[in-house]
Amino acid sequence: MLFFTLLLEVTWILAADGGQHWTYKGPHGQDHWPASYPDCGGSDQSPINIQMDSVTFDPELPALEPHGYDQPGTEPLDLHNNGHTVQLSLPPTLYLDGLPRRYVAAQLHLHWGQKGSPGGSEHQINSEATAAELHIVHYDADSYDSLSEAAQKPQGLAVLGILIEVGETKNLAYEHILSHLHEIRHKDQKTSVPPFNVRELLPPELGQFFRYNGSLTTPPCYQSVLWTVFNRRAQISMGQLENLQETLFSTEEEPSELLVLNYRDPQPLNHRAVFASFIEVGSIYTTGEMLGLGVGILVGCLCLLLAVFLIARKIRKKRLRNRKSVVFTSGRATTEA
Ligand SMILES: *[C@@H]1O[C@H](CO)[C@@H](O)[C@H](O)[C@H]1NC(C)=O
């Protein structure tokens, strides 16, 4: 009995420790997550590197339609530095159509790199990471009462992944979040932001996306996420990216540690399929192959043209000869040939 109590105690302590402390690098870094959070060592983990030449085109995939994103109510939204990311709470009036069930929004958050180094997104397309990534987390509210309940069930969650790259201009939608970061520099600080058009955080064009079964990208890594990663990217300015990379701390107080490089490495795809809502010509032929194909078609056309010309000339000569003989016999002069 004493042994049993002790075992319980130890399990509880381990669980509590696991529940509190994980990082991306170092002794509690991502390689060590499975020790405290077994699901992190599972076979259906996220993020993944999406290889265009091995995705499955699925013409049946319905368009993904965000609803209520344009005007998320009138109440201010909570913005929270949780030590791992900056997270914005979202009301359940935001929901998604185009998935097997209706998923309502709960929160969104970001992943990024650090100043001066490339990378920062979690998902990659053809082994290419972008500067940052936005995740909008939804749960199946028809089947489950809360996000935390749904988070442990297969396809309980639906997350939208938006790759973010650096563009020329300031993205005003992202500024609704980024302009408040200085108010929540330390872990566990919160502020509230006025509601804004959340749809504008997404790329303008939502038609091209990837769909696969995966997991939370942070402990406890539950394998409960139906992922949608958009092919088109959102753009923020270099100044905005640097604000994201240089403002937040992962610690409550001194010593302050910058909250940077909060992205997980791509996980093995294993047996899983990745579906795409679109076909890209470039996924079938590389640029070199396309060039070869183009030159081939051109040369082919020229050969055909030459052949037609030669044959036409031959026919014309033959006709001319026939006409000449006609001229000799009929005595009628003709030069029309
Ligand atoms: C996800 O897994 C479920 C259950 O195995 C399966 O029915 C569904 O087709 C999978 N979806 C995708 C996008 O792979």
mmCIF file with all atom_site columns, C-alpha atoms in Angstrom, residues 116-215:
data_model
loop_
_atom_site.group_PDB
_atom_site.id
_atom_site.type_symbol
_atom_site.label_atom_id
_atom_site.label_alt_id
_atom_site.label_comp_id
_atom_site.label_asym_id
_atom_site.label_entity_id
_atom_site.label_seq_id
_atom_site.pdbx_PDB_ins_code
_atom_site.Cartn_x
_atom_site.Cartn_y
_atom_site.Cartn_z
_atom_site.occupancy
_atom_site.B_iso_or_equiv
_atom_site.pdbx_formal_charge
_atom_site.auth_seq_id
_atom_site.auth_comp_id
_atom_site.auth_asym_id
_atom_site.auth_atom_id
_atom_site.pdbx_PDB_model_num
ATOM 1   C CA . GLY A 1 116 ? 19.007  37.196 -38.559 1.00 0.00 ? 116 GLY A CA 1
ATOM 2   C CA . SER A 1 117 ? 18.473  33.474 -39.052 1.00 0.00 ? 117 SER A CA 1
ATOM 3   C CA . PRO A 1 118 ? 16.163  31.986 -41.648 1.00 0.00 ? 118 PRO A CA 1
ATOM 4   C CA . GLY A 1 119 ? 13.325  29.680 -40.688 1.00 0.00 ? 119 GLY A CA 1
ATOM 5   C CA . GLY A 1 120 ? 10.724  29.943 -37.981 1.00 0.00 ? 120 GLY A CA 1
ATOM 6   C CA . SER A 1 121 ? 7.719   28.162 -39.421 1.00 0.00 ? 121 SER A CA 1
ATOM 7   C CA . GLU A 1 122 ? 6.825   24.656 -38.262 1.00 0.00 ? 122 GLU A CA 1
ATOM 8   C CA . HIS A 1 123 ? 5.468   23.223 -41.500 1.00 0.00 ? 123 HIS A CA 1
ATOM 9   C CA . GLN A 1 124 ? 7.698   23.152 -44.537 1.00 0.00 ? 124 GLN A CA 1
ATOM 10  C CA . ILE A 1 125 ? 6.797   22.847 -48.208 1.00 0.00 ? 125 ILE A CA 1
ATOM 11  C CA . ASN A 1 126 ? 9.427   21.037 -50.279 1.00 0.00 ? 126 ASN A CA 1
ATOM 12  C CA . SER A 1 127 ? 11.829  21.351 -47.313 1.00 0.00 ? 127 SER A CA 1
ATOM 13  C CA . GLU A 1 128 ? 11.430  25.129 -47.286 1.00 0.00 ? 128 GLU A CA 1
ATOM 14  C CA . ALA A 1 129 ? 10.501  26.833 -44.017 1.00 0.00 ? 129 ALA A CA 1
ATOM 15  C CA . THR A 1 130 ? 9.231   30.424 -43.881 1.00 0.00 ? 130 THR A CA 1
ATOM 16  C CA . ALA A 1 131 ? 9.873   33.139 -41.280 1.00 0.00 ? 131 ALA A CA 1
ATOM 17  C CA . ALA A 1 132 ? 6.905   32.324 -39.033 1.00 0.00 ? 132 ALA A CA 1
ATOM 18  C CA . GLU A 1 133 ? 3.635   30.427 -38.846 1.00 0.00 ? 133 GLU A CA 1
ATOM 19  C CA . LEU A 1 134 ? 0.165   31.242 -37.549 1.00 0.00 ? 134 LEU A CA 1
ATOM 20  C CA . HIS A 1 135 ? -2.004  28.493 -36.047 1.00 0.00 ? 135 HIS A CA 1
ATOM 21  C CA . ILE A 1 136 ? -5.726  29.013 -35.601 1.00 0.00 ? 136 ILE A CA 1
ATOM 22  C CA . VAL A 1 137 ? -7.031  26.289 -33.276 1.00 0.00 ? 137 VAL A CA 1
ATOM 23  C CA . HIS A 1 138 ? -10.631 25.014 -33.513 1.00 0.00 ? 138 HIS A CA 1
ATOM 24  C CA . TYR A 1 139 ? -12.454 22.139 -31.811 1.00 0.00 ? 139 TYR A CA 1
ATOM 25  C CA . ASP A 1 140 ? -15.399 19.937 -32.659 1.00 0.00 ? 140 ASP A CA 1
ATOM 26  C CA . ALA A 1 141 ? -18.060 21.635 -30.528 1.00 0.00 ? 141 ALA A CA 1
ATOM 27  C CA . ASP A 1 142 ? -20.854 19.314 -31.742 1.00 0.00 ? 142 ASP A CA 1
ATOM 28  C CA . SER A 1 143 ? -19.167 16.320 -30.136 1.00 0.00 ? 143 SER A CA 1
ATOM 29  C CA . TYR A 1 144 ? -17.268 17.825 -27.204 1.00 0.00 ? 144 TYR A CA 1
ATOM 30  C CA . ASP A 1 145 ? -17.915 20.364 -24.459 1.00 0.00 ? 145 ASP A CA 1
ATOM 31  C CA . SER A 1 146 ? -14.505 21.998 -24.372 1.00 0.00 ? 146 SER A CA 1
ATOM 32  C CA . LEU A 1 147 ? -11.224 22.443 -26.162 1.00 0.00 ? 147 LEU A CA 1
ATOM 33  C CA . SER A 1 148 ? -9.394  20.389 -23.524 1.00 0.00 ? 148 SER A CA 1
ATOM 34  C CA . GLU A 1 149 ? -11.837 17.488 -23.900 1.00 0.00 ? 149 GLU A CA 1
ATOM 35  C CA . ALA A 1 150 ? -11.690 17.558 -27.708 1.00 0.00 ? 150 ALA A CA 1
ATOM 36  C CA . ALA A 1 151 ? -7.889  17.849 -27.676 1.00 0.00 ? 151 ALA A CA 1
ATOM 37  C CA . GLN A 1 152 ? -7.548  14.194 -26.637 1.00 0.00 ? 152 GLN A CA 1
ATOM 38  C CA . LYS A 1 153 ? -9.979  12.749 -29.212 1.00 0.00 ? 153 LYS A CA 1
ATOM 39  C CA . PRO A 1 154 ? -9.216  11.703 -32.812 1.00 0.00 ? 154 PRO A CA 1
ATOM 40  C CA . GLN A 1 155 ? -10.029 14.655 -35.076 1.00 0.00 ? 155 GLN A CA 1
ATOM 41  C CA . GLY A 1 156 ? -11.261 16.555 -32.023 1.00 0.00 ? 156 GLY A CA 1
ATOM 42  C CA . LEU A 1 157 ? -9.306  19.574 -33.241 1.00 0.00 ? 157 LEU A CA 1
ATOM 43  C CA . ALA A 1 158 ? -8.940  21.353 -36.559 1.00 0.00 ? 158 ALA A CA 1
ATOM 44  C CA . VAL A 1 159 ? -5.996  23.714 -36.911 1.00 0.00 ? 159 VAL A CA 1
ATOM 45  C CA . LEU A 1 160 ? -5.318  26.103 -39.777 1.00 0.00 ? 160 LEU A CA 1
ATOM 46  C CA . GLY A 1 161 ? -1.628  26.584 -40.540 1.00 0.00 ? 161 GLY A CA 1
ATOM 47  C CA . ILE A 1 162 ? -0.646  29.810 -42.290 1.00 0.00 ? 162 ILE A CA 1
ATOM 48  C CA . LEU A 1 163 ? 2.942   30.212 -43.431 1.00 0.00 ? 163 LEU A CA 1
ATOM 49  C CA . ILE A 1 164 ? 4.191   33.768 -42.955 1.00 0.00 ? 164 ILE A CA 1
ATOM 50  C CA . GLU A 1 165 ? 6.941   35.344 -45.050 1.00 0.00 ? 165 GLU A CA 1
ATOM 51  C CA . VAL A 1 166 ? 8.503   38.787 -45.196 1.00 0.00 ? 166 VAL A CA 1
ATOM 52  C CA . GLY A 1 167 ? 7.018   41.183 -47.745 1.00 0.00 ? 167 GLY A CA 1
ATOM 53  C CA . GLU A 1 168 ? 7.432   44.832 -48.663 1.00 0.00 ? 168 GLU A CA 1
ATOM 54  C CA . THR A 1 169 ? 4.616   46.347 -46.636 1.00 0.00 ? 169 THR A CA 1
ATOM 55  C CA . LYS A 1 170 ? 3.355   46.353 -43.071 1.00 0.00 ? 170 LYS A CA 1
ATOM 56  C CA . ASN A 1 171 ? 0.465   43.934 -42.579 1.00 0.00 ? 171 ASN A CA 1
ATOM 57  C CA . LEU A 1 172 ? -2.150  45.924 -40.664 1.00 0.00 ? 172 LEU A CA 1
ATOM 58  C CA . ALA A 1 173 ? -4.104  42.833 -39.596 1.00 0.00 ? 173 ALA A CA 1
ATOM 59  C CA . TYR A 1 174 ? -1.062  41.337 -37.852 1.00 0.00 ? 174 TYR A CA 1
ATOM 60  C CA . GLU A 1 175 ? -0.407  44.733 -36.296 1.00 0.00 ? 175 GLU A CA 1
ATOM 61  C CA . HIS A 1 176 ? -3.583  44.247 -34.192 1.00 0.00 ? 176 HIS A CA 1
ATOM 62  C CA . ILE A 1 177 ? -1.551  41.582 -32.351 1.00 0.00 ? 177 ILE A CA 1
ATOM 63  C CA . LEU A 1 178 ? 2.054   42.728 -32.769 1.00 0.00 ? 178 LEU A CA 1
ATOM 64  C CA . SER A 1 179 ? 1.473   46.297 -31.557 1.00 0.00 ? 179 SER A CA 1
ATOM 65  C CA . HIS A 1 180 ? 0.508   44.890 -28.120 1.00 0.00 ? 180 HIS A CA 1
ATOM 66  C CA . LEU A 1 181 ? 3.493   42.611 -27.556 1.00 0.00 ? 181 LEU A CA 1
ATOM 67  C CA . HIS A 1 182 ? 5.338   45.214 -25.465 1.00 0.00 ? 182 HIS A CA 1
ATOM 68  C CA . GLU A 1 183 ? 2.475   45.059 -22.933 1.00 0.00 ? 183 GLU A CA 1
ATOM 69  C CA . ILE A 1 184 ? 3.065   41.339 -22.284 1.00 0.00 ? 184 ILE A CA 1
ATOM 70  C CA . ARG A 1 185 ? 6.827   41.025 -22.461 1.00 0.00 ? 185 ARG A CA 1
ATOM 71  C CA . HIS A 1 186 ? 7.098   38.488 -19.638 1.00 0.00 ? 186 HIS A CA 1
ATOM 72  C CA . LYS A 1 187 ? 5.643   35.027 -19.230 1.00 0.00 ? 187 LYS A CA 1
ATOM 73  C CA . ASP A 1 188 ? 2.100   34.900 -17.811 1.00 0.00 ? 188 ASP A CA 1
ATOM 74  C CA . GLN A 1 189 ? 1.365   38.538 -18.639 1.00 0.00 ? 189 GLN A CA 1
ATOM 75  C CA . LYS A 1 190 ? -1.938  39.295 -20.303 1.00 0.00 ? 190 LYS A CA 1
ATOM 76  C CA . THR A 1 191 ? -3.564  42.200 -22.057 1.00 0.00 ? 191 THR A CA 1
ATOM 77  C CA . SER A 1 192 ? -6.721  42.663 -24.076 1.00 0.00 ? 192 SER A CA 1
ATOM 78  C CA . VAL A 1 193 ? -7.027  43.849 -27.643 1.00 0.00 ? 193 VAL A CA 1
ATOM 79  C CA . PRO A 1 194 ? -10.044 45.250 -29.487 1.00 0.00 ? 194 PRO A CA 1
ATOM 80  C CA . PRO A 1 195 ? -11.707 42.751 -31.840 1.00 0.00 ? 195 PRO A CA 1
ATOM 81  C CA . PHE A 1 196 ? -10.508 42.964 -35.443 1.00 0.00 ? 196 PHE A CA 1
ATOM 82  C CA . ASN A 1 197 ? -11.012 41.228 -38.773 1.00 0.00 ? 197 ASN A CA 1
ATOM 83  C CA . VAL A 1 198 ? -9.292  37.860 -38.192 1.00 0.00 ? 198 VAL A CA 1
ATOM 84  C CA . ARG A 1 199 ? -9.933  36.801 -41.808 1.00 0.00 ? 199 ARG A CA 1
ATOM 85  C CA . GLU A 1 200 ? -7.235  39.271 -42.881 1.00 0.00 ? 200 GLU A CA 1
ATOM 86  C CA . LEU A 1 201 ? -4.565  37.266 -41.037 1.00 0.00 ? 201 LEU A CA 1
ATOM 87  C CA . LEU A 1 202 ? -5.100  34.535 -43.641 1.00 0.00 ? 202 LEU A CA 1
ATOM 88  C CA . PRO A 1 203 ? -3.719  34.598 -47.183 1.00 0.00 ? 203 PRO A CA 1
ATOM 89  C CA . PRO A 1 204 ? -6.181  36.244 -49.622 1.00 0.00 ? 204 PRO A CA 1
ATOM 90  C CA . GLU A 1 205 ? -6.547  33.016 -51.607 1.00 0.00 ? 205 GLU A CA 1
ATOM 91  C CA . LEU A 1 206 ? -7.667  29.943 -49.594 1.00 0.00 ? 206 LEU A CA 1
ATOM 92  C CA . GLY A 1 207 ? -8.323  27.552 -52.498 1.00 0.00 ? 207 GLY A CA 1
ATOM 93  C CA . GLN A 1 208 ? -4.948  25.804 -52.373 1.00 0.00 ? 208 GLN A CA 1
ATOM 94  C CA . PHE A 1 209 ? -4.363  23.813 -49.202 1.00 0.00 ? 209 PHE A CA 1
ATOM 95  C CA . PHE A 1 210 ? -2.986  20.557 -47.785 1.00 0.00 ? 210 PHE A CA 1
ATOM 96  C CA . ARG A 1 211 ? -4.920  18.282 -45.452 1.00 0.00 ? 211 ARG A CA 1
ATOM 97  C CA . TYR A 1 212 ? -3.537  15.580 -43.154 1.00 0.00 ? 212 TYR A CA 1
ATOM 98  C CA . ASN A 1 213 ? -4.006  13.914 -39.759 1.00 0.00 ? 213 ASN A CA 1
ATOM 99  C CA . GLY A 1 214 ? -1.479  15.073 -37.186 1.00 0.00 ? 214 GLY A CA 1
ATOM 100 C CA . SER A 1 215 ? -0.940  16.385 -33.692 1.00 0.00 ? 215 SER A CA 1
#
